[in-house]
Amino acid sequence: MIDTRLESALSRFEPDEFTRVKAIAESATLDLLKGRGAGSEWLGWRRIVRDPDRDLLGAVRKHAEQIRSESDLLVVCGIGGSYLGAKALVDLFPDKQEDGLQVRFAGYHIGGSALERLIREMETPRPDGEEKRIHINVISKSGSTLETALAFRVLRGWMEKKYGSEAKRRITVTTGPDGGVLNPMVHKLGYKRFVIPEDTGGRFSVLTPVGLLPVAAAGLDIEALFAGAESMAAELERPDIRILTYASARYLLHQAGVSIDVVGSFEPELESLTAWIQQLLGESEGKEGKGIFPVSAAWSTDLHSIGQMVQEGRRNVMETLLVVDQPISNLKVPTDPEDSDGLGYLDGLSFHQINRTALEGTVEAHSEGGVPVVQIHLDRLHEETAGELIYFYEFFTAVYVYMLELNPFDQPGVEGYKKAMYRRLKMEGDGKK
Ligand code: PA5
């Protein structure tokens, strides 16, 4: 179950101002529901959840089970929307990997030493002395993204050297229906392929095989994940008060000059999830000189880093907190009869309680410091609630970005660095010959 707490964000606006903006949110919601907003050809993320392809889910689960039974390490090679969602989900449930397949991510940077380290890990024998068994899942909708393609060239070469003609059984390609360099490779080399639907953009693709295969291989229950997304989709089939209020609050803050949203959580397991939200919001709303810059933060860690800036820096900051209500752990503060560290007053308290108190204290301090705080509560951490949250955020993002009169589903600005980089790389490449 998902709940929103918006008092801190909304208390600075007059009720009639809110009522006026809520009507804009309602109209944006109807545009989305009726498929008549900008970028309506990119609503595949709604279609796949409202009309689920159970055969595909089954095929993904079956392939993931095969990967799990034949491998010790799965390397997921992708960038942006082709890895952040999977990483968010895998990191939410780290214990699932404890006795089974380990998942690593690659292809999301051009750091040679990090790739070399990963290869050393792939080459390090298992604790029982046996060689590690590796599977690679390369994910790229366009099949042409440099970071991913470069890492895949190195990883593919390594796999072919190690497994020879068997390498093809240990490489799975997730890509768009056609185009790019991956589809011809699939046909020529016989890799297993999953298709990313044409109508589903990268950052909205976590519930396609882009996210589903890695997370199923990591031991998550993708049927439960999907069930959560489906039930949230059913709830959001008509204007929903949580979406309307949250989108209105963020819109009002945007109009009032707020330009930074620090998206954080007090649970380390949610760190990658806040990075997924950072991309979802950033690539969707940062256009035409508009948008609130989302920054992912890990509390309470970052209270000792950017906390000062949030509390007393320029007053252009809002904060979004993702909160899990039920404890994720039962760890309690052990008793020290000598109380040598002076923490005796906390004896017997759970880490969950202390963490929750730290959160409440932070909300109080930041609100008093003039920072509007939005809280998004999940009743418990489970695949089903994770599915609910994913769909909730995708839907919220679309509604809120429609309110800004932008297309939430394109990312024309990403091409800027690519053009400049490829021009320079081509010059360097030509100079080398
Ligand atoms: O959200 C997006 O569309 C982007 O972040 C893409 O996912 C990212 O650029 C990777 O693209 P591709 O999957 O084509 O390699």
Tab-separated table of C-alpha atoms and ligand atoms in Angstrom:
chain	number	residue	atom	x	y	z
A	1	MET	CA	0.000	0.000	0.000
A	2	ILE	CA	1.229	3.486	-0.858
A	3	ASP	CA	0.420	6.589	1.084
A	4	THR	CA	1.526	10.202	0.548
A	5	ARG	CA	2.166	12.857	3.252
A	6	LEU	CA	2.224	16.328	1.810
A	7	GLU	CA	1.331	18.688	4.683
A	8	SER	CA	4.853	20.145	4.846
A	9	ALA	CA	4.826	20.877	1.096
A	10	LEU	CA	1.258	22.156	0.853
A	11	SER	CA	1.037	24.254	4.027
A	12	ARG	CA	2.727	27.195	2.254
A	13	PHE	CA	-0.013	27.517	-0.374
A	14	GLU	CA	-3.518	28.971	-0.047
A	15	PRO	CA	-6.345	26.386	-0.313
A	16	ASP	CA	-7.844	28.054	-3.400
A	17	GLU	CA	-4.441	28.050	-5.107
A	18	PHE	CA	-4.285	24.313	-4.470
A	19	THR	CA	-7.837	23.805	-5.746
A	20	ARG	CA	-6.984	25.646	-8.974
A	21	VAL	CA	-3.864	23.546	-9.553
A	22	LYS	CA	-5.602	20.296	-8.617
A	23	ALA	CA	-7.950	20.917	-11.550
A	24	ILE	CA	-4.871	21.105	-13.836
A	25	ALA	CA	-3.660	17.801	-12.350
A	26	GLU	CA	-7.076	16.248	-12.996
A	27	SER	CA	-7.029	17.321	-16.605
A	28	ALA	CA	-3.434	16.006	-17.018
A	29	THR	CA	-4.555	12.678	-15.529
A	30	LEU	CA	-7.437	12.435	-17.989
A	31	ASP	CA	-5.079	13.242	-20.875
A	32	LEU	CA	-2.903	10.345	-19.757
A	33	LEU	CA	-5.791	7.937	-19.171
A	34	LYS	CA	-7.339	8.752	-22.539
A	35	GLY	CA	-3.979	8.657	-24.339
A	36	ARG	CA	-4.352	12.146	-25.760
A	37	GLY	CA	-1.305	13.844	-24.190
A	38	ALA	CA	2.089	14.533	-25.770
A	39	GLY	CA	4.089	11.394	-26.595
A	40	SER	CA	1.013	9.156	-26.458
A	41	GLU	CA	2.799	6.682	-28.745
A	42	TRP	CA	5.020	5.933	-25.709
A	43	LEU	CA	2.354	4.566	-23.382
A	44	GLY	CA	3.516	0.939	-23.618
A	45	TRP	CA	4.382	1.044	-19.894
A	46	ARG	CA	0.632	1.334	-19.221
A	47	ARG	CA	-0.382	-1.237	-21.839
A	48	ILE	CA	1.956	-3.969	-20.527
A	49	VAL	CA	0.552	-3.670	-17.007
A	50	ARG	CA	-3.127	-3.268	-17.930
A	51	ASP	CA	-3.013	-6.142	-20.407
A	52	PRO	CA	-0.217	-8.371	-19.119
A	53	ASP	CA	1.439	-10.918	-21.392
A	54	ARG	CA	1.469	-13.928	-19.003
A	55	ASP	CA	3.293	-16.096	-21.571
A	56	LEU	CA	6.108	-13.574	-21.683
A	57	LEU	CA	6.268	-13.441	-17.869
A	58	GLY	CA	6.452	-17.248	-17.821
A	59	ALA	CA	9.158	-17.309	-20.502
A	60	VAL	CA	11.220	-14.724	-18.620
A	61	ARG	CA	10.850	-16.669	-15.365
A	62	LYS	CA	11.824	-19.939	-17.071
A	63	HIS	CA	14.917	-18.410	-18.675
A	64	ALA	CA	15.881	-16.775	-15.370
A	65	GLU	CA	15.575	-20.162	-13.627
A	66	GLN	CA	17.861	-21.671	-16.245
A	67	ILE	CA	20.396	-18.871	-15.735
A	68	ARG	CA	20.206	-19.413	-11.965
A	69	SER	CA	20.744	-23.143	-12.255
A	70	GLU	CA	23.683	-22.850	-14.659
A	71	SER	CA	25.486	-19.757	-13.357
A	72	ASP	CA	27.140	-18.245	-10.301
A	73	LEU	CA	27.389	-14.698	-11.632
A	74	LEU	CA	25.074	-12.743	-13.938
A	75	VAL	CA	26.580	-9.623	-15.492
A	76	VAL	CA	23.896	-7.171	-16.615
A	77	CYS	CA	25.294	-4.805	-19.219
A	78	GLY	CA	23.234	-1.633	-19.814
A	79	ILE	CA	22.934	2.080	-19.013
A	80	GLY	CA	20.190	4.577	-18.026
A	81	GLY	CA	16.752	3.038	-18.353
A	82	SER	CA	18.418	-0.189	-19.436
A	83	TYR	CA	19.876	-0.845	-15.977
A	84	LEU	CA	18.629	1.569	-13.281
A	85	GLY	CA	15.264	-0.156	-12.756
A	86	ALA	CA	16.773	-3.619	-12.510
A	87	LYS	CA	19.457	-2.347	-10.121
A	88	ALA	CA	16.834	-0.596	-7.987
A	89	LEU	CA	14.901	-3.847	-7.572
A	90	VAL	CA	17.899	-6.126	-7.108
A	91	ASP	CA	19.276	-3.803	-4.409
A	92	LEU	CA	15.899	-3.630	-2.611
A	93	PHE	CA	16.205	-7.327	-1.786
A	94	PRO	CA	19.925	-8.068	-1.319
A	95	ASP	CA	19.244	-11.152	0.837
A	96	LYS	CA	17.739	-12.960	-2.158
A	97	GLN	CA	21.229	-13.270	-3.613
A	98	GLU	CA	22.771	-14.629	-0.411
A	99	ASP	CA	22.945	-18.309	-1.360
A	100	GLY	CA	22.359	-18.095	-5.081
A	101	LEU	CA	23.341	-16.285	-8.195
A	102	GLN	CA	25.167	-12.976	-7.747
A	103	VAL	CA	24.244	-10.048	-10.003
A	104	ARG	CA	26.730	-7.403	-11.148
A	105	PHE	CA	26.189	-4.402	-13.427
A	106	ALA	CA	28.441	-3.210	-16.268
A	107	GLY	CA	28.177	-1.071	-19.382
A	108	TYR	CA	26.932	2.009	-17.506
A	109	HIS	CA	30.242	3.909	-17.690
A	110	ILE	CA	33.472	3.924	-19.693
A	111	GLY	CA	35.750	3.189	-16.730
A	112	GLY	CA	38.304	0.629	-17.889
A	113	SER	CA	39.589	-0.223	-14.421
A	114	ALA	CA	36.077	-1.004	-13.121
A	115	LEU	CA	35.553	-3.356	-16.052
A	116	GLU	CA	38.919	-4.985	-15.410
A	117	ARG	CA	37.978	-5.464	-11.750
A	118	LEU	CA	34.736	-7.113	-12.793
A	119	ILE	CA	36.621	-9.465	-15.087
A	120	ARG	CA	39.002	-10.343	-12.250
A	121	GLU	CA	35.932	-11.179	-10.158
A	122	MET	CA	34.595	-13.337	-13.007
A	123	GLU	CA	37.950	-15.143	-13.126
A	124	THR	CA	38.209	-15.683	-9.360
A	125	PRO	CA	37.203	-19.267	-8.473
A	126	ARG	CA	34.256	-19.999	-6.200
A	127	PRO	CA	34.974	-20.743	-2.512
A	128	ASP	CA	34.949	-24.494	-3.340
A	129	GLY	CA	37.746	-23.943	-5.895
A	130	GLU	CA	35.534	-24.544	-8.936
A	131	GLU	CA	35.494	-22.012	-11.790
A	132	LYS	CA	32.718	-19.435	-11.634
A	133	ARG	CA	29.980	-19.982	-14.206
A	134	ILE	CA	29.065	-16.704	-15.911
A	135	HIS	CA	26.032	-15.438	-17.819
A	136	ILE	CA	25.831	-12.062	-19.587
A	137	ASN	CA	22.578	-10.155	-20.193
A	138	VAL	CA	23.237	-7.215	-22.510
A	139	ILE	CA	20.382	-4.700	-22.555
A	140	SER	CA	20.085	-1.869	-25.057
A	141	LYS	CA	16.892	-0.818	-26.786
A	142	SER	CA	18.692	1.093	-29.529
A	143	GLY	CA	21.497	-1.447	-29.645
A	144	SER	CA	23.915	1.387	-30.267
A	145	THR	CA	24.774	2.983	-26.918
A	146	LEU	CA	28.539	3.399	-26.642
A	147	GLU	CA	28.994	2.654	-22.918
A	148	THR	CA	27.073	-0.613	-23.195
A	149	ALA	CA	28.475	-1.634	-26.588
A	150	LEU	CA	32.076	-1.123	-25.457
A	151	ALA	CA	31.669	-3.176	-22.283
A	152	PHE	CA	29.802	-5.862	-24.226
A	153	ARG	CA	32.619	-6.130	-26.768
A	154	VAL	CA	35.064	-6.836	-23.924
A	155	LEU	CA	32.700	-9.202	-22.084
A	156	ARG	CA	31.711	-11.056	-25.260
A	157	GLY	CA	35.382	-11.570	-26.162
A	158	TRP	CA	36.008	-12.935	-22.668
A	159	MET	CA	33.021	-15.294	-22.927
A	160	GLU	CA	34.081	-16.592	-26.335
A	161	LYS	CA	37.595	-17.237	-25.070
A	162	LYS	CA	36.303	-19.068	-22.015
A	163	TYR	CA	33.345	-20.986	-23.424
A	164	GLY	CA	34.117	-21.199	-27.163
A	165	SER	CA	31.041	-22.147	-29.178
A	166	GLU	CA	29.093	-22.632	-25.924
A	167	ALA	CA	29.329	-18.870	-25.196
A	168	LYS	CA	26.142	-18.224	-27.126
A	169	ARG	CA	24.131	-20.228	-24.565
A	170	ARG	CA	25.458	-17.942	-21.854
A	171	ILE	CA	24.630	-14.615	-23.480
A	172	THR	CA	21.111	-13.177	-23.494
A	173	VAL	CA	20.261	-10.072	-25.495
A	174	THR	CA	17.422	-7.716	-24.542
A	175	THR	CA	16.887	-5.160	-27.287
A	176	GLY	CA	14.370	-3.316	-29.467
A	177	PRO	CA	12.390	-5.230	-32.104
A	178	ASP	CA	14.805	-4.264	-34.866
A	179	GLY	CA	17.734	-2.029	-35.689
A	180	GLY	CA	20.962	-1.551	-33.761
A	181	VAL	CA	23.868	-3.985	-33.783
A	182	LEU	CA	22.415	-6.495	-31.328
A	183	ASN	CA	19.665	-7.864	-33.593
A	184	PRO	CA	22.086	-8.875	-36.377
A	185	MET	CA	24.316	-10.493	-33.715
A	186	VAL	CA	21.340	-12.456	-32.386
A	187	HIS	CA	20.626	-13.769	-35.879
A	188	LYS	CA	24.244	-14.511	-36.709
A	189	LEU	CA	25.416	-15.935	-33.390
A	190	GLY	CA	22.203	-17.484	-32.072
A	191	TYR	CA	21.886	-15.626	-28.763
A	192	LYS	CA	18.627	-15.892	-26.836
A	193	ARG	CA	16.703	-12.618	-27.283
A	194	PHE	CA	13.986	-10.765	-25.404
A	195	VAL	CA	12.324	-7.829	-27.146
A	196	ILE	CA	11.773	-4.381	-25.631
A	197	PRO	CA	8.433	-3.125	-26.952
A	198	GLU	CA	8.763	-0.230	-29.382
A	199	ASP	CA	6.177	1.848	-27.468
A	200	THR	CA	8.012	1.678	-24.119
A	201	GLY	CA	10.849	4.128	-23.444
A	202	GLY	CA	13.976	3.191	-21.484
A	203	ARG	CA	13.184	4.755	-18.106
A	204	PHE	CA	9.635	3.344	-18.257
A	205	SER	CA	10.792	-0.179	-19.201
A	206	VAL	CA	11.538	-1.828	-15.868
A	207	LEU	CA	8.452	-4.061	-16.103
A	208	THR	CA	9.511	-5.384	-19.542
A	209	PRO	CA	12.279	-8.014	-19.871
A	210	VAL	CA	14.728	-5.105	-19.330
A	211	GLY	CA	14.051	-5.294	-15.601
A	212	LEU	CA	12.205	-8.576	-15.273
A	213	LEU	CA	14.952	-10.943	-16.442
A	214	PRO	CA	17.760	-9.630	-14.183
A	215	VAL	CA	15.472	-9.374	-11.166
A	216	ALA	CA	13.997	-12.856	-11.679
A	217	ALA	CA	17.547	-14.192	-11.991
A	218	ALA	CA	18.366	-12.400	-8.719
A	219	GLY	CA	15.640	-14.478	-7.051
A	220	LEU	CA	12.770	-11.961	-6.948
A	221	ASP	CA	9.204	-13.089	-7.505
A	222	ILE	CA	8.319	-11.264	-10.733
A	223	GLU	CA	4.705	-12.477	-10.638
A	224	ALA	CA	4.279	-10.683	-7.268
A	225	LEU	CA	6.073	-7.627	-8.645
A	226	PHE	CA	3.727	-7.558	-11.602
A	227	ALA	CA	0.672	-8.189	-9.429
A	228	GLY	CA	1.612	-5.087	-7.404
A	229	ALA	CA	1.930	-2.994	-10.551
A	230	GLU	CA	-1.391	-4.349	-11.859
A	231	SER	CA	-3.268	-3.522	-8.680
A	232	MET	CA	-1.794	-0.002	-8.666
A	233	ALA	CA	-2.758	0.408	-12.339
A	234	ALA	CA	-6.347	-0.593	-11.431
A	235	GLU	CA	-6.361	1.970	-8.599
A	236	LEU	CA	-5.133	4.684	-10.948
A	237	GLU	CA	-7.685	4.058	-13.703
A	238	ARG	CA	-9.500	7.161	-12.475
A	239	PRO	CA	-8.075	10.378	-10.967
A	240	ASP	CA	-6.470	9.376	-7.673
A	241	ILE	CA	-6.166	11.766	-4.746
A	242	ARG	CA	-2.560	10.728	-3.978
A	243	ILE	CA	-1.408	11.461	-7.535
A	244	LEU	CA	-3.471	14.659	-7.765
A	245	THR	CA	-2.150	16.040	-4.473
A	246	TYR	CA	1.470	14.998	-5.044
A	247	ALA	CA	1.548	16.317	-8.634
A	248	SER	CA	-0.151	19.554	-7.526
A	249	ALA	CA	2.328	20.031	-4.682
A	250	ARG	CA	5.364	19.506	-6.942
A	251	TYR	CA	3.850	21.749	-9.614
A	252	LEU	CA	3.152	24.537	-7.082
A	253	LEU	CA	6.688	24.235	-5.727
A	254	HIS	CA	8.066	24.357	-9.283
A	255	GLN	CA	6.080	27.514	-9.990
A	256	ALA	CA	7.269	28.994	-6.674
A	257	GLY	CA	10.905	28.676	-7.774
A	258	VAL	CA	11.971	25.405	-6.152
A	259	SER	CA	14.659	24.016	-8.452
A	260	ILE	CA	16.145	21.057	-6.548
A	261	ASP	CA	14.420	17.950	-5.202
A	262	VAL	CA	16.548	15.823	-2.890
A	263	VAL	CA	15.052	12.343	-3.242
A	264	GLY	CA	16.189	10.160	-0.373
A	265	SER	CA	15.454	7.341	2.000
A	266	PHE	CA	16.673	6.274	5.425
A	267	GLU	CA	16.918	2.633	4.259
A	268	PRO	CA	20.172	1.733	2.444
A	269	GLU	CA	18.221	-0.864	0.452
A	270	LEU	CA	16.331	1.983	-1.241
A	271	GLU	CA	19.437	3.850	-2.430
A	272	SER	CA	19.277	2.516	-6.003
A	273	LEU	CA	15.528	3.087	-6.084
A	274	THR	CA	16.079	6.793	-5.453
A	275	ALA	CA	18.615	6.736	-8.325
A	276	TRP	CA	15.901	5.226	-10.582
A	277	ILE	CA	13.495	8.009	-9.525
A	278	GLN	CA	16.233	10.565	-10.172
A	279	GLN	CA	16.453	9.389	-13.804
A	280	LEU	CA	12.698	8.990	-14.218
A	281	LEU	CA	12.031	12.572	-13.116
A	282	GLY	CA	15.183	14.144	-14.544
A	283	GLU	CA	14.893	12.834	-18.100
A	284	SER	CA	11.134	13.390	-18.124
A	285	GLU	CA	10.843	16.967	-16.829
A	286	GLY	CA	14.198	18.612	-17.610
A	287	LYS	CA	13.192	20.283	-20.883
A	288	GLU	CA	12.572	23.763	-22.314
A	289	GLY	CA	14.187	25.419	-19.295
A	290	LYS	CA	11.703	23.756	-16.918
A	291	GLY	CA	11.859	21.114	-14.214
A	292	ILE	CA	13.055	20.526	-10.673
A	293	PHE	CA	16.532	18.980	-10.632
A	294	PRO	CA	16.252	15.618	-8.811
A	295	VAL	CA	19.188	14.551	-6.664
A	296	SER	CA	19.327	11.126	-5.108
A	297	ALA	CA	20.480	11.048	-1.474
A	298	ALA	CA	21.077	8.348	1.138
A	299	TRP	CA	20.010	9.345	4.634
A	300	SER	CA	21.251	9.445	7.311
A	301	THR	CA	24.643	9.044	5.572
A	302	ASP	CA	24.271	12.242	3.542
A	303	LEU	CA	23.071	14.276	6.525
A	304	HIS	CA	26.802	14.344	7.225
A	305	SER	CA	27.525	15.591	3.710
A	306	ILE	CA	24.770	17.608	1.985
A	307	GLY	CA	22.559	17.916	5.106
A	308	GLN	CA	24.067	21.342	5.818
A	309	MET	CA	23.141	22.538	2.324
A	310	VAL	CA	19.574	21.258	2.686
A	311	GLN	CA	19.170	22.861	6.122
A	312	GLU	CA	20.736	26.260	5.509
A	313	GLY	CA	21.745	26.695	1.861
A	314	ARG	CA	19.800	28.596	-0.824
A	315	ARG	CA	16.079	28.166	-0.191
A	316	ASN	CA	15.322	26.585	-3.566
A	317	VAL	CA	15.243	23.003	-2.291
A	318	MET	CA	12.452	20.519	-1.665
A	319	GLU	CA	12.833	17.016	-0.357
A	320	THR	CA	11.156	13.709	-1.169
A	321	LEU	CA	11.442	10.911	1.368
A	322	LEU	CA	10.659	7.283	0.618
A	323	VAL	CA	9.631	5.564	3.823
A	324	VAL	CA	9.018	1.879	4.582
A	325	ASP	CA	6.680	1.598	7.587
A	326	GLN	CA	7.195	-2.003	8.672
A	327	PRO	CA	10.670	-2.902	9.929
A	328	ILE	CA	13.055	-4.384	7.379
A	329	SER	CA	15.205	-5.760	10.215
A	330	ASN	CA	14.636	-6.787	13.829
A	331	LEU	CA	18.124	-5.844	15.000
A	332	LYS	CA	18.080	-4.362	18.507
A	333	VAL	CA	20.665	-2.354	20.430
A	334	PRO	CA	22.472	-4.866	22.670
A	335	THR	CA	22.860	-4.156	26.371
A	336	ASP	CA	26.240	-3.069	27.699
A	337	PRO	CA	26.116	-3.351	31.539
A	338	GLU	CA	29.011	-0.876	31.832
A	339	ASP	CA	27.456	1.583	29.386
A	340	SER	CA	30.985	2.464	28.307
A	341	ASP	CA	29.782	4.257	25.164
A	342	GLY	CA	26.999	6.196	26.924
A	343	LEU	CA	24.340	4.648	24.709
A	344	GLY	CA	22.567	2.933	27.609
A	345	TYR	CA	19.460	5.054	27.055
A	346	LEU	CA	18.978	3.184	23.768
A	347	ASP	CA	19.342	-0.351	25.218
A	348	GLY	CA	16.804	-2.700	23.702
A	349	LEU	CA	15.485	-0.252	21.118
A	350	SER	CA	15.331	-1.568	17.567
A	351	PHE	CA	17.411	-0.017	14.781
A	352	HIS	CA	14.101	0.480	12.974
A	353	GLN	CA	12.801	2.646	15.834
A	354	ILE	CA	16.004	4.677	16.012
A	355	ASN	CA	16.076	5.114	12.231
A	356	ARG	CA	12.430	6.220	12.275
A	357	THR	CA	13.180	8.744	15.012
A	358	ALA	CA	16.125	10.063	12.968
A	359	LEU	CA	13.727	10.466	10.035
A	360	GLU	CA	11.155	12.319	12.144
A	361	GLY	CA	13.849	14.591	13.565
A	362	THR	CA	15.133	15.307	10.062
A	363	VAL	CA	11.656	16.120	8.725
A	364	GLU	CA	11.120	18.487	11.660
A	365	ALA	CA	14.494	20.225	11.214
A	366	HIS	CA	14.290	20.507	7.414
A	367	SER	CA	10.678	21.746	7.520
A	368	GLU	CA	11.639	24.366	10.104
A	369	GLY	CA	14.572	25.300	7.848
A	370	GLY	CA	12.073	26.110	5.087
A	371	VAL	CA	12.375	22.896	3.058
A	372	PRO	CA	9.053	21.422	1.907
A	373	VAL	CA	9.148	17.686	2.587
A	374	VAL	CA	7.084	15.170	0.611
A	375	GLN	CA	6.791	11.707	2.141
A	376	ILE	CA	5.913	8.599	0.133
A	377	HIS	CA	5.123	5.688	2.461
A	378	LEU	CA	5.225	1.994	1.598
A	379	ASP	CA	3.567	-0.164	4.237
A	380	ARG	CA	6.160	-2.955	3.834
A	381	LEU	CA	9.042	-3.977	1.621
A	382	HIS	CA	7.940	-6.790	-0.663
A	383	GLU	CA	8.009	-7.467	-4.417
A	384	GLU	CA	4.317	-6.577	-4.576
A	385	THR	CA	4.735	-3.165	-2.944
A	386	ALA	CA	7.815	-2.558	-5.117
A	387	GLY	CA	5.618	-3.181	-8.186
A	388	GLU	CA	3.006	-0.768	-6.806
A	389	LEU	CA	5.637	1.901	-6.242
A	390	ILE	CA	7.131	1.547	-9.719
A	391	TYR	CA	3.809	2.004	-11.464
A	392	PHE	CA	2.819	4.790	-9.038
A	393	TYR	CA	5.990	6.753	-9.844
A	394	GLU	CA	5.711	6.204	-13.592
A	395	PHE	CA	2.114	7.430	-13.523
A	396	PHE	CA	2.904	10.359	-11.210
A	397	THR	CA	5.804	11.434	-13.440
A	398	ALA	CA	3.636	11.428	-16.561
A	399	VAL	CA	0.852	13.458	-14.883
A	400	TYR	CA	3.181	16.003	-13.309
A	401	VAL	CA	5.200	16.504	-16.513
A	402	TYR	CA	1.983	16.971	-18.492
A	403	MET	CA	1.141	19.734	-16.003
A	404	LEU	CA	4.387	21.452	-17.047
A	405	GLU	CA	3.161	21.190	-20.666
A	406	LEU	CA	6.047	18.951	-21.675
A	407	ASN	CA	6.371	15.544	-23.305
A	408	PRO	CA	7.421	13.207	-20.447
A	409	PHE	CA	8.579	10.443	-22.775
A	410	ASP	CA	11.333	11.905	-24.933
A	411	GLN	CA	14.898	12.921	-24.028
A	412	PRO	CA	16.208	15.081	-26.886
A	413	GLY	CA	18.881	16.637	-24.657
A	414	VAL	CA	20.710	13.340	-24.155
A	415	GLU	CA	21.854	13.522	-27.785
A	416	GLY	CA	23.950	16.657	-27.088
A	417	TYR	CA	26.876	14.940	-25.373
A	418	LYS	CA	26.662	11.994	-27.766
A	419	LYS	CA	27.101	14.170	-30.861
A	420	ALA	CA	30.096	16.005	-29.408
A	421	MET	CA	31.637	12.766	-28.095
A	422	TYR	CA	31.210	10.825	-31.363
A	423	ARG	CA	32.627	13.739	-33.401
A	424	ARG	CA	35.756	13.737	-31.231
A	425	LEU	CA	36.028	9.944	-31.123
A	426	LYS	CA	35.751	9.764	-34.906
A	427	MET	CA	38.567	12.308	-35.249
A	428	GLU	CA	40.716	10.319	-32.826
A	429	GLY	CA	39.843	7.059	-34.578
A	430	ASP	CA	40.694	8.497	-38.009
A	431	GLY	CA	43.960	9.935	-36.682
A	432	LYS	CA	44.987	6.501	-35.412
A	433	LYS	CA	44.759	4.859	-38.847
B	1	PA5	O1	15.394	6.359	-20.569
B	1	PA5	C1	16.024	6.281	-21.615
B	1	PA5	O2	15.444	6.194	-22.718
B	1	PA5	C2	17.530	6.274	-21.610
B	1	PA5	O3	18.024	6.428	-20.328
B	1	PA5	C3	18.034	4.938	-22.188
B	1	PA5	O4	17.528	3.884	-21.440
B	1	PA5	C4	19.566	4.893	-22.183
B	1	PA5	O5	20.081	5.980	-22.908
B	1	PA5	C5	20.063	3.592	-22.780
B	1	PA5	O6	19.598	3.436	-24.093
B	1	PA5	P1	19.639	2.051	-24.820
B	1	PA5	O7	18.758	1.103	-24.109
B	1	PA5	O8	19.155	2.345	-26.208
B	1	PA5	O9	21.070	1.578	-24.790
